[in-house]
Coordinates of C-alpha atoms and ligand atoms in Angstrom, one line a residue:
X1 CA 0.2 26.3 -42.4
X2 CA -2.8 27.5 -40.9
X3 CA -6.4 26.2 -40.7
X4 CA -9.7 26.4 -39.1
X5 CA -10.1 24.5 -35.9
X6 CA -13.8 23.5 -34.8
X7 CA -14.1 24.2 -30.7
X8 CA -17.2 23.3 -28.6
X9 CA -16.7 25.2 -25.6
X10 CA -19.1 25.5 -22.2
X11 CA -20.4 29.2 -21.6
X12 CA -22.8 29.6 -19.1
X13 CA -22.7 30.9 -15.2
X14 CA -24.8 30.9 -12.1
X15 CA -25.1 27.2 -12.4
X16 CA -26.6 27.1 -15.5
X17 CA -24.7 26.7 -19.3
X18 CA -24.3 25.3 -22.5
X19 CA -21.8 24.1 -24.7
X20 CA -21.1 26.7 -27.5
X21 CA -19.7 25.8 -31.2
X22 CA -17.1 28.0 -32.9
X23 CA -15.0 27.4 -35.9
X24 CA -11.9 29.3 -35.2
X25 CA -8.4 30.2 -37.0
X26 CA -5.2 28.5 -35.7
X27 CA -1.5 29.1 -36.6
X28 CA 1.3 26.8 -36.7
X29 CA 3.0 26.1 -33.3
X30 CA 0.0 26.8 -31.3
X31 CA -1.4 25.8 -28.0
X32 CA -5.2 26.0 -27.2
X33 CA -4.9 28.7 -24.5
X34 CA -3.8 30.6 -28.1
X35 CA -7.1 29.4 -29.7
X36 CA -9.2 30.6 -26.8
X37 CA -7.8 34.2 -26.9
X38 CA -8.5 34.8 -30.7
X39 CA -11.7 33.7 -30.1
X40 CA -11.8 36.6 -27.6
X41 CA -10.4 38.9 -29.6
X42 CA -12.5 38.1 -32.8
X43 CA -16.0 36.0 -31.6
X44 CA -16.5 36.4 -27.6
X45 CA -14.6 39.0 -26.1
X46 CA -16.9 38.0 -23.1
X47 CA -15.7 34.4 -22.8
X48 CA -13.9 34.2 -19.0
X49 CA -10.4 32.0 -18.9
X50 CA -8.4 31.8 -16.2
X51 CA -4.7 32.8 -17.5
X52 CA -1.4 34.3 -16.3
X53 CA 2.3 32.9 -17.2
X54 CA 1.4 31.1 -20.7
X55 CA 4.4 28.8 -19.8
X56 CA 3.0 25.9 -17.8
X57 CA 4.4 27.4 -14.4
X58 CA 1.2 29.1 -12.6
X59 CA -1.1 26.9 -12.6
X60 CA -4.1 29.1 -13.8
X61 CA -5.2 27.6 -16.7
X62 CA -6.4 24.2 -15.9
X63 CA -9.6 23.3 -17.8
X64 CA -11.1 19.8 -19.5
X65 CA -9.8 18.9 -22.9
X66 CA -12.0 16.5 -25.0
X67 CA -12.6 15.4 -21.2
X68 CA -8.9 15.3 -19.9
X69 CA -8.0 18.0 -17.2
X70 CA -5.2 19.6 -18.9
X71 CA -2.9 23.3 -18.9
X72 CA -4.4 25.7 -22.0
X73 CA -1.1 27.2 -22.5
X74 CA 0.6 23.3 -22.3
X75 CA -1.4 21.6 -24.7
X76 CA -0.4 21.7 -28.3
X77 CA -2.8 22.3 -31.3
X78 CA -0.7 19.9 -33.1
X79 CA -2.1 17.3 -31.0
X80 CA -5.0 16.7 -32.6
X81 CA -6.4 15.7 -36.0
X82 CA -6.9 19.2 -37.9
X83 CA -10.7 17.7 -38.6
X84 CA -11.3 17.0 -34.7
X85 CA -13.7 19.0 -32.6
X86 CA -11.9 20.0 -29.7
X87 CA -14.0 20.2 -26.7
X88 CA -12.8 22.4 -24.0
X89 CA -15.2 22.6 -20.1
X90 CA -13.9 23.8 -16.8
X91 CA -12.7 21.4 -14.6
X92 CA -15.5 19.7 -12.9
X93 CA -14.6 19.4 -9.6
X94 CA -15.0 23.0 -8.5
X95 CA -18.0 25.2 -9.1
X96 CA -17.7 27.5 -12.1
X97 CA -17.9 30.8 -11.7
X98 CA -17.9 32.0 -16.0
X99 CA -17.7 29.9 -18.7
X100 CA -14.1 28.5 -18.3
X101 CA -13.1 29.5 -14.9
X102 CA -14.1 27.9 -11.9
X103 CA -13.7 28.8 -8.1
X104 CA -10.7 26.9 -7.0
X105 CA -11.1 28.3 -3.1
X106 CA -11.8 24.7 -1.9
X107 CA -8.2 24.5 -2.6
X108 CA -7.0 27.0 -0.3
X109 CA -8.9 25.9 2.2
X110 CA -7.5 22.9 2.3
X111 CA -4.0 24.1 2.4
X112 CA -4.7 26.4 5.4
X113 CA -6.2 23.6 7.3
X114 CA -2.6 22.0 7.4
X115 CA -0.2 23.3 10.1
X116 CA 2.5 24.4 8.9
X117 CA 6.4 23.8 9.0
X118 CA 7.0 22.7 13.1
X119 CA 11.0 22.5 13.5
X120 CA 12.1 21.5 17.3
X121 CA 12.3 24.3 19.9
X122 CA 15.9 24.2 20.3
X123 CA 16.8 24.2 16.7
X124 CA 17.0 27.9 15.2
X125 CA 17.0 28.7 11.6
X126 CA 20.0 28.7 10.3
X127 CA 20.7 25.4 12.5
X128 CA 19.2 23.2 10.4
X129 CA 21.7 20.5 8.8
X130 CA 19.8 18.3 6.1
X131 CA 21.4 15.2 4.3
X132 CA 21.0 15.6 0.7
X133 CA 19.1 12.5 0.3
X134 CA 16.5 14.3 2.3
X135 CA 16.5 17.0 0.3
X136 CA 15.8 15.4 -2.7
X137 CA 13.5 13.7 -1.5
X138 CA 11.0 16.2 -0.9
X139 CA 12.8 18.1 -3.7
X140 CA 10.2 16.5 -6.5
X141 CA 7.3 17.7 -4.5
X142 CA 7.8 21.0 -4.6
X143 CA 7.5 21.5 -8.2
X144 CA 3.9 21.6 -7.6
X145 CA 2.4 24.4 -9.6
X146 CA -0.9 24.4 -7.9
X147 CA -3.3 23.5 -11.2
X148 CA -5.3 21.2 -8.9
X149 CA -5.9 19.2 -11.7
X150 CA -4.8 16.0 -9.5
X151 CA -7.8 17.4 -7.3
X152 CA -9.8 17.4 -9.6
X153 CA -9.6 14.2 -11.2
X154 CA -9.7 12.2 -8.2
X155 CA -12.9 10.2 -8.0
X156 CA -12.8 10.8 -4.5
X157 CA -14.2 14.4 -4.4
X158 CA -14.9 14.3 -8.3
X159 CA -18.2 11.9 -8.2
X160 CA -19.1 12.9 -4.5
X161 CA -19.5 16.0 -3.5
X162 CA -20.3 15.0 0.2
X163 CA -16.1 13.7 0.6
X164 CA -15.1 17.1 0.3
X165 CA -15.2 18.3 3.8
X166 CA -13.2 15.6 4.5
X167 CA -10.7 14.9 2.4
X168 CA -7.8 17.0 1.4
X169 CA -6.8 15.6 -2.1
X170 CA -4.1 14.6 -3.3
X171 CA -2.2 17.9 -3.8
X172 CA -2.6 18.1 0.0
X173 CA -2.1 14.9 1.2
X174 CA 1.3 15.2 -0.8
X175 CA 2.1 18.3 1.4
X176 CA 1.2 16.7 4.6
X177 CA 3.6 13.8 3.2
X178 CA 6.6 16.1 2.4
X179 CA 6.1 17.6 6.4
X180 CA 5.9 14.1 7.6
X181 CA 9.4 13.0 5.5
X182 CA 11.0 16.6 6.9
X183 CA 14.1 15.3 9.5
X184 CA 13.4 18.8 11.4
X185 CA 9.6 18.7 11.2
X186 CA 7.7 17.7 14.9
X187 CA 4.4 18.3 14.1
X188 CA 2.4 14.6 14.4
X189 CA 1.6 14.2 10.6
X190 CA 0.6 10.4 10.0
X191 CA -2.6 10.7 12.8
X192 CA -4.1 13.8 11.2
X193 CA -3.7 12.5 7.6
X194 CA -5.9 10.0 8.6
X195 CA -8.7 11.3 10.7
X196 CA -8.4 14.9 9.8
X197 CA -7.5 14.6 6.1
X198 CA -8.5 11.4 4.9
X199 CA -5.9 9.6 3.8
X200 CA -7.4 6.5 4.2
X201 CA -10.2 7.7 0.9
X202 CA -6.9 7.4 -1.4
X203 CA -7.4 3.9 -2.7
X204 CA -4.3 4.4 -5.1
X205 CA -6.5 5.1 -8.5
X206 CA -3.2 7.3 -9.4
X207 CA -5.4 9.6 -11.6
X208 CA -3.6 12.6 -9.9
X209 CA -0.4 10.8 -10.9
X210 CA -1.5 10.5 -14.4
X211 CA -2.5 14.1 -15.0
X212 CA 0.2 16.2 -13.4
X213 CA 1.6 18.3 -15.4
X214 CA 4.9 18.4 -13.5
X215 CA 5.2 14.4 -13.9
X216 CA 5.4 14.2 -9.9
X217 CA 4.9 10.7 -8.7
X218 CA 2.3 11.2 -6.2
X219 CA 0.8 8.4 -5.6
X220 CA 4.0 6.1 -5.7
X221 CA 6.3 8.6 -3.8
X222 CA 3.9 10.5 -1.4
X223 CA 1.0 9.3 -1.2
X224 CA 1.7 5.5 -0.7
X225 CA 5.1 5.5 2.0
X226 CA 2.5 8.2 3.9
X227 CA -0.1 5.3 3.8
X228 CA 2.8 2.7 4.7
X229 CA 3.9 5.2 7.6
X230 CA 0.4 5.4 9.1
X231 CA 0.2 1.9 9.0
X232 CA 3.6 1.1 10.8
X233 CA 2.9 3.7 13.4
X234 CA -1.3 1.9 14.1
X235 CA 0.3 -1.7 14.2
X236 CA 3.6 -1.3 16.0
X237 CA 2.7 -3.4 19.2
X238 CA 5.6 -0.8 21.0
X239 CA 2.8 1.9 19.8
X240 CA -0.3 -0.4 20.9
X241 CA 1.0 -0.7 24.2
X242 CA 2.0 2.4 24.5
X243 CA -1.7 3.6 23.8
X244 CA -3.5 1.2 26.2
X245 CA -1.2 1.9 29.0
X246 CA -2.0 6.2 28.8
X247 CA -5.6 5.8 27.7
X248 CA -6.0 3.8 30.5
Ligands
SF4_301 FE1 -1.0 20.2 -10.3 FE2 0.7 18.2 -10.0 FE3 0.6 20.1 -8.1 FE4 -1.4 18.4 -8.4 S1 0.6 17.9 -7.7 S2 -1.6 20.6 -8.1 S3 -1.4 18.0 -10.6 S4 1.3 20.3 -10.2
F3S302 FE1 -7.3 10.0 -5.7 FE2 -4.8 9.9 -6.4 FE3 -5.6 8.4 -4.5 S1 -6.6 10.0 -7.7 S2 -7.7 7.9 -5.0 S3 -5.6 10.6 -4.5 S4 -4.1 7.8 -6.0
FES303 FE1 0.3 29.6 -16.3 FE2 -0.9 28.0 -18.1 S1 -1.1 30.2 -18.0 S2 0.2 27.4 -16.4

């Protein structure tokens, strides 16, 4: 059965905006990334959202519902009380570029600043021989969808601008984890999380955990053994001695 929904979206651009009332028609079985495009198609055709697979698999649509980051085309109508007002912003991390959609480029920054894959010199592809346990290890990152939601929920960069230059986010410091757990990558990892990336920021809120749409554990299986690793490596008196010795 249908019914009208009450949504109190933000509009506004150039740094400036408001949040806008509309009471809006919804069908049976709908999400709120539905809800948004009628209200294209029938109130604002001008209202920007970021959209592209409507199944939870790009990434695009990540906005703030009643103040949780979530996916438009994930979250069910049928969630809330019919009689609800059903705030929607854009995620607050990023700077908004229209109404909805903000400018996500911090993201790819960060992704570029991390070298990439490093196998050995001697191995060539098609060499490589992984033991399954490896494999599935890494195997849970890589559903990543790239929403950034977990970026953008983490206090870290959330609540202060100024940590952004350094510190990757979680999203990233999960990549730089899945390199470091690689048997075949060489690249040093665990020094760079923590000077270059800013590990050491994470202090294990798990908000990133909490919001992921693709359930990964990423505080409990990245983020944390990468913390234990860096750890290991700063303390291990093998390591120490190592360091005084050359530095010397
Ligand atoms: Fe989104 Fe999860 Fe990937 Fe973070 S780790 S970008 S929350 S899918
Ligand atoms: Fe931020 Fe996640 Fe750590 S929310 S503080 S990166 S556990
Ligand atoms: Fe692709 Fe929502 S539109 S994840």
């Amino acid at each position: 059965m249908g019914y009208k929904a009450k949504f109190r979206i933000w509009r506004g651009e150039g740094g400036e905006g408001k949040l806008e009332d509309f009471v809006v028609e919804v069908n049976e079985g709908e999400v709120v990334l539905d809800v948004i495009h009628r209200l294209q198609a029938t109130q604002t055709p001008d209202l920007a959202v970021r959209w592209n697979c409507k199944a939870g698999k790009c990434g695009s649509c990540s906005v703030e519902i009643n103040g949780r980051p979530r996916l438009g085309c994930m979250t069910r109508m049928s969630t809330f009380e019919e009689d609800e007002t059903i705030t929607v912003t854009p995620m607050r991390t990023f700077p908004v570029i229209k109404d909805l959609v903000t400018d996500v480029s911090f993201n790819y920054k960060k992704a570029r600043e991390i070298p990439s894959f490093t196998p050995p010199d001697n191995v060539k592809p098609g060499e490589y021989r992984m033991q399954q346990i490896d494999v599935e290890r890494s195997q849970e990152f890589r559903k990543c969808i790239e929403c950034f939601m977990c970026n953008n929920v983490c206090h870290v960069i959330r609540d202060h601008e100024e940590n952004k230059p350094a510190f990757a986010g979680p999203r990233f410091l999960m990549r730089i984890a899945e390199l470091d757990m690689h048997p075949y990558d060489v690249a040093d990892r665990k020094d760079s999380a923590q000077e270059e990336h800013g590990l050491g920021y994470c202090n294990i809120t798990k908000c990133c955990t909490e919001v992921c749409p693709e359930h990964i554990k990423i505080t409990d299986n990245a983020l944390i053994p990468m913390k234990e690793r860096v750890v290991d490596r700063k303390y291990d008196p093998l390591v120490w001695l190592g360091n005084k010795i050359f530095k010397r």
